[in-house]
Coordinates of C-alpha atoms in Angstrom, one line a residue:
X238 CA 0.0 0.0 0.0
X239 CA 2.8 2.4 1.1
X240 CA 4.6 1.6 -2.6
X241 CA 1.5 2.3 -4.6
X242 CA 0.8 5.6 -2.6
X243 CA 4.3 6.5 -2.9
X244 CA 4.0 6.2 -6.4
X245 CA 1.0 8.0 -7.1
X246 CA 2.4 11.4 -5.1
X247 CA 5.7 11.1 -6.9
X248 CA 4.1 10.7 -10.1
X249 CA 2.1 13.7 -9.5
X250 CA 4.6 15.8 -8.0
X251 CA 7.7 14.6 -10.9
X252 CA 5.1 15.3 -13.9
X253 CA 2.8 18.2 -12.8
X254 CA 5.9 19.9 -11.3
X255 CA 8.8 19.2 -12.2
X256 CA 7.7 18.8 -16.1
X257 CA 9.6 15.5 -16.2
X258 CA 6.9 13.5 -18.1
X259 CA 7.6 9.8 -18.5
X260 CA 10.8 10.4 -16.9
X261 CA 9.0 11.5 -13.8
X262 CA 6.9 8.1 -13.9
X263 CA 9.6 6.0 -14.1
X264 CA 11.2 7.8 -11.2
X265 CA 8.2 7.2 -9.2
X266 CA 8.6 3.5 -9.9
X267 CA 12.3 3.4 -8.7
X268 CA 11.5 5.7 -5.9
X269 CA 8.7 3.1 -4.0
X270 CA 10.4 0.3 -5.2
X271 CA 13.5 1.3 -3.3
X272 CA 11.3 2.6 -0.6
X273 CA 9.6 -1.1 0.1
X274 CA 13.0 -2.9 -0.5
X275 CA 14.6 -0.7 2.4
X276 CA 11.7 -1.7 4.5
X277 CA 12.0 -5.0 4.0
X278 CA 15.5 -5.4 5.2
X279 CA 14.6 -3.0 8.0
X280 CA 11.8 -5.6 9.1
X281 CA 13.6 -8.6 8.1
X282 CA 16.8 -7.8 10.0
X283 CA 18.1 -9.7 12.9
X284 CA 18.7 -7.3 15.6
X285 CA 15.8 -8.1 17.5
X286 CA 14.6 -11.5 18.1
X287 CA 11.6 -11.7 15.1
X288 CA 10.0 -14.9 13.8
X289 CA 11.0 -14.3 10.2
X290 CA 14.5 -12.4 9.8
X291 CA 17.9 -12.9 7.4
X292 CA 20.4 -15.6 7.9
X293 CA 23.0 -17.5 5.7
X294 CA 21.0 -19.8 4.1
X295 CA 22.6 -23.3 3.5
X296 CA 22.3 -24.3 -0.1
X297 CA 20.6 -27.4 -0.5
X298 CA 20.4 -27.8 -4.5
X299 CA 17.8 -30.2 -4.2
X300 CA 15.4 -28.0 -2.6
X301 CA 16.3 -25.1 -4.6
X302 CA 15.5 -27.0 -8.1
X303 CA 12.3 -28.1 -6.6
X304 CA 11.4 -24.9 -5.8
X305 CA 12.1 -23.6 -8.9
X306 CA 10.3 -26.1 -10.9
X307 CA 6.8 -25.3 -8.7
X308 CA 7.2 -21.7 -9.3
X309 CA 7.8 -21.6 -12.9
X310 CA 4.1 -21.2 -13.4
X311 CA 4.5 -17.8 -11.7
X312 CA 7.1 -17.2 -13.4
X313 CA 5.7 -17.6 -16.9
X314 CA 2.9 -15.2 -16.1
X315 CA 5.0 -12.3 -15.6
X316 CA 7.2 -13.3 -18.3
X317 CA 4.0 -13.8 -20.7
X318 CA 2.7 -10.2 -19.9
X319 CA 5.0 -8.4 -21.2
X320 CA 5.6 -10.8 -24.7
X321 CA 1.8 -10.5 -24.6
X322 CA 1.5 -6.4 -24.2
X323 CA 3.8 -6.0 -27.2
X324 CA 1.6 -8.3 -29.3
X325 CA -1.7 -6.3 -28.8
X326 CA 0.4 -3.1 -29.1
X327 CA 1.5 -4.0 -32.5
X328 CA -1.6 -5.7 -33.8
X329 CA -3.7 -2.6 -32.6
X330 CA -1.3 -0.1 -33.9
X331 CA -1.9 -2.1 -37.6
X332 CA -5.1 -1.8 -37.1
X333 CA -6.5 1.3 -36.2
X334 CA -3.0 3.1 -35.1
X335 CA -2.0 5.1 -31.9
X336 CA -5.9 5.1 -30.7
X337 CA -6.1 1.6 -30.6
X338 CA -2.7 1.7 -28.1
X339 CA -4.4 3.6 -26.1
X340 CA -7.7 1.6 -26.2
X341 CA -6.8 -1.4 -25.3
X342 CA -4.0 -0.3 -23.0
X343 CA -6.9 1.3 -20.7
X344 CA -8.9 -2.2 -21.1
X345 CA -5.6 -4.2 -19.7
X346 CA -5.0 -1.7 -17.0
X347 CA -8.4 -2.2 -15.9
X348 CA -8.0 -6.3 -16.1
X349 CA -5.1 -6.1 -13.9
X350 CA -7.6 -4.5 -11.4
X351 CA -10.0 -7.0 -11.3
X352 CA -7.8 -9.7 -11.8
X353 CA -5.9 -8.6 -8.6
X354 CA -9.4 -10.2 -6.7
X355 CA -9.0 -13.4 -7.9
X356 CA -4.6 -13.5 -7.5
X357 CA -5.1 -12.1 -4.0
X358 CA -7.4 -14.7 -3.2
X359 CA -5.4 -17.4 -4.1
X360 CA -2.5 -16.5 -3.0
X361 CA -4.0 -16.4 0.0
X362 CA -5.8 -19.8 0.1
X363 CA -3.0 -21.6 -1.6
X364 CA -0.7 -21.8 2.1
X365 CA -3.9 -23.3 3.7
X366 CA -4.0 -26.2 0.9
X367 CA -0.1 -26.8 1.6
X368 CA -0.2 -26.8 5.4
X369 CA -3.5 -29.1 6.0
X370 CA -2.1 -31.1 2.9
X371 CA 1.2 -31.5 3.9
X372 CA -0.5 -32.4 7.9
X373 CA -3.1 -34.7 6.0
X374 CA -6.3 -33.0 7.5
X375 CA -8.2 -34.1 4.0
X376 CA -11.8 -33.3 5.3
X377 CA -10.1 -29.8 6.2
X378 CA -8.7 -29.3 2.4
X379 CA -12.6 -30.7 1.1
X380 CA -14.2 -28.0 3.2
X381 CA -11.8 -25.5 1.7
X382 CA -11.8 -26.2 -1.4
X383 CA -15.5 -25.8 -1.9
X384 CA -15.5 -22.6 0.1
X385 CA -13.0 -21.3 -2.6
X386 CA -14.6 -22.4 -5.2
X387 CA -18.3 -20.6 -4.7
X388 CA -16.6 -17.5 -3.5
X389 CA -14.1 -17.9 -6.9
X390 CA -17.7 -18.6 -8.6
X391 CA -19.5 -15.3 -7.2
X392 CA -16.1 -13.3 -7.5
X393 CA -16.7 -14.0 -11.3
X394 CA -20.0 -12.8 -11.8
X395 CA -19.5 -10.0 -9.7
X396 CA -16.1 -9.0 -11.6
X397 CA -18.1 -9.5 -15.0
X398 CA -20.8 -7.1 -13.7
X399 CA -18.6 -4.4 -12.4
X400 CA -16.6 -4.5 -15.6
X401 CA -20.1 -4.4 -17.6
X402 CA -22.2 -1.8 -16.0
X403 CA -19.5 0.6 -14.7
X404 CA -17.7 0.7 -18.0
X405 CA -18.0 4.1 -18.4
X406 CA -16.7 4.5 -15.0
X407 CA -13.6 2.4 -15.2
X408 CA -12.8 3.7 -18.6
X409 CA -12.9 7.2 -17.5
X410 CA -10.1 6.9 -15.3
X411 CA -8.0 6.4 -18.2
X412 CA -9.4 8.1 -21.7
X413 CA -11.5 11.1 -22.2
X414 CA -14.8 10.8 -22.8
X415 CA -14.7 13.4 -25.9
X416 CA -12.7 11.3 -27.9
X417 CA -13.2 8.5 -30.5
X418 CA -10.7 6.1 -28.4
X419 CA -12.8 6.1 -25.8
X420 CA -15.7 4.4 -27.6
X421 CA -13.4 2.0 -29.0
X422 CA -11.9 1.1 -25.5
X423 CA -15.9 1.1 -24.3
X424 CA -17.3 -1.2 -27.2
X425 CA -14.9 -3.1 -26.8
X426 CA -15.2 -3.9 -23.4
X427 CA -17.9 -5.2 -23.3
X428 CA -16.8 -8.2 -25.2
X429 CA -13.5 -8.5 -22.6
X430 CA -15.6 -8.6 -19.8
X431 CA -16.7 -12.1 -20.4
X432 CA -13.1 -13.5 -19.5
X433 CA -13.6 -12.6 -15.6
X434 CA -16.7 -15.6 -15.9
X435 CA -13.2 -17.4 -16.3
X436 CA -10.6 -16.2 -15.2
X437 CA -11.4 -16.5 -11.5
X438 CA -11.0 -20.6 -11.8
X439 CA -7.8 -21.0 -14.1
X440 CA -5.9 -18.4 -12.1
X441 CA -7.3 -20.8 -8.5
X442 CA -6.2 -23.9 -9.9
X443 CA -3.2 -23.0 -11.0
X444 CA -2.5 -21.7 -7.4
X445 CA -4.1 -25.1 -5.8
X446 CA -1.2 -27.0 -8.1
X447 CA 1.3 -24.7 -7.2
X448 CA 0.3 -25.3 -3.0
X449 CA 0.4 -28.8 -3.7
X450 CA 3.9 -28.9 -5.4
X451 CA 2.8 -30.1 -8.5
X452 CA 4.3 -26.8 -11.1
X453 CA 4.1 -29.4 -14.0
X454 CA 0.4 -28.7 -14.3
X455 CA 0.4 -25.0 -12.4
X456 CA 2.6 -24.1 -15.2
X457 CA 0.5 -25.5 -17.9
X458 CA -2.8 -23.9 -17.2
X459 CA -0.6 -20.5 -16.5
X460 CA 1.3 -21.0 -20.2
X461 CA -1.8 -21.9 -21.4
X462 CA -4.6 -19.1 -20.2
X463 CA -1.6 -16.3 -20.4
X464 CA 0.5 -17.0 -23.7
X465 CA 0.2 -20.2 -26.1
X466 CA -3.4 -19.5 -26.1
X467 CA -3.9 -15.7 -26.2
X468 CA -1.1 -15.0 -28.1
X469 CA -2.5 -17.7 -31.0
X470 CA -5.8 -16.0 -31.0
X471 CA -4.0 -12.5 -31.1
X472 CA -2.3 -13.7 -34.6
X473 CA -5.8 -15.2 -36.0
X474 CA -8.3 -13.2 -34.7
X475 CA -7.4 -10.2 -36.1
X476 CA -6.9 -11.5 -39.4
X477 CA -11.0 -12.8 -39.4
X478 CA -12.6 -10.3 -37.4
X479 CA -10.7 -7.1 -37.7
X480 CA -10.7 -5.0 -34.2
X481 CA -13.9 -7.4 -33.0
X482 CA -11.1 -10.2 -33.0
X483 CA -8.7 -8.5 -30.6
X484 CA -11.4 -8.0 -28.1
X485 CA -11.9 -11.8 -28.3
X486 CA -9.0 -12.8 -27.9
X487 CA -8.8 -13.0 -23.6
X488 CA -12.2 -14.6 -23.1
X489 CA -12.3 -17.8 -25.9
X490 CA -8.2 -18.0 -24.4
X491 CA -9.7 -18.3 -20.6
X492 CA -12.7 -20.4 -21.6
X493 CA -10.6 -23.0 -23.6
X494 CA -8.5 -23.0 -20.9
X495 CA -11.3 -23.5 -18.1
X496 CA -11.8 -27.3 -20.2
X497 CA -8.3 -28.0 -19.4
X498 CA -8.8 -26.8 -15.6
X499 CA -12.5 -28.8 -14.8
X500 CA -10.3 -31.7 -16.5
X501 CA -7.0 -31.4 -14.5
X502 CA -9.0 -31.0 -11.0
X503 CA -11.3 -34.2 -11.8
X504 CA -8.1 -36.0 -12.6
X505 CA -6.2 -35.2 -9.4
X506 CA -9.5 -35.6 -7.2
X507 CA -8.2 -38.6 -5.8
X508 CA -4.4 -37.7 -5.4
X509 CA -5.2 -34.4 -3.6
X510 CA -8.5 -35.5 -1.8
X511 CA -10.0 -32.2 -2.1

């Protein structure tokens, strides 16, 4: 919170200012990046007796190639967002040029919003699966696991809603309402909304793999929903539905992978004994 709030004032004061423009942004970044990294150490450091602080670790290469393997799949995400960011920004700047940039730029920033729900909640479920998993309380993880799954279920719908009837809203943030991008980025949406009914599930169950040490198939739903996928419809789409195409891209790239999700979770029922 501190990092993002950081940010935002710096931003403000580096552009508004100081007339730095972009230059002032990327400031911002390195200036509450550096900010939470100092706190870190400052919180993490053992002069005081903590439960979690800094020591030489021992190097157990075993451990560390395990660990490596079961957090590819997070990994690849971040990797894929970036490969994936410069394949709409091409394909839109063919298209309709520098409007559609900024389009589809103010669609994505609002994804990463929404899509924050549904990684946050995750994250924070996928410890509980590891601990009662790794301590064999099974009726524990079944409980859980259905818990997560209707909240991951209403999450959906209520993401799909927001991003539906508050487009105007969102979008706002972003594009002026005068101009022709904005309609683009607002017509648009509305066909890009539809991934949240999906997302919520693919981005659970590659967690759930990832808390039960199993990155082979964590990574294959995260390569899957986030690159191999979208960046195959990205190529085609385009080609046989002009702008439309772009917009489907994300949701047919969620719902085919949602088939391979329902399918991996059936399979490992019995393994996991969620």
């Amino acid at each position: 919170i501190s990092s993002g709030i950081i940010n935002l004032l710096f931003d403000y004061i580096l552009i508004k200012f100081f007339n730095m423009g972009i230059k002032g942004a990327a400031f911002a970044s390195i200036i509450s990046f550096s900010f939470t990294s100092v706190l870190g150490i400052i919180l993490f450091f053992p002069l005081k007796k903590r439960t979690l602080y800094f020591s030489v670790p021992k190097l157990r290469f075993r451990v560390l190639k395990k660990t490596f393997t079961n957090g590819f799949s997070e990994m690849v995400v971040k990797l894929a967002s970036g490969i994936i960011t410069f394949a709409y920004n091409i394909t839109m700047l063919k298209l309709i040029g520098e409007k559609g940039i900024a389009a589809i730029s103010s669609v994505q920033y609002s994804q990463s919003i929404l899509s924050s729900v549904f990684f946050g909640f995750s994250l924070g479920a996928a410890p509980i699966f590891s601990f009662n998993f790794g301590a064999k309380n099974y009726d524990r993880i079944k409980k859980l696991f259905k818990i997560c799954i209707k909240y991951i279920l209403i999450l959906s719908a209520l993401s799909f809603l927001i991003a539906v009837i508050f487009r105007t809203q969102i979008i706002s943030f972003f594009l002026s309402k005068d101009k022709d991008i904005f309609n683009i980025a607002y017509d648009g949406m509305i066909i890009f909304s539809f991934c949240y009914l999906f997302m919520g599930l693919n981005i659970f169950t590659s967690s759930l793999f990832t808390a039960f040490s199993n990155g082979k198939v964590s990574t294959l739903i995260s390569m899957l929903r986030s690159f191999v996928f979208l960046l195959l419809f990205i190529i085609i789409f385009p080609k046989l539905f002009g702008i439309t195409g772009i917009w489907f891209a994300v949701p047919v790239s969620e719902l085919l992978t949602l088939f391979i999700s329902i399918f991996c979770l059936k399979k490992a029922k019995k393994l996991y004994k969620y």
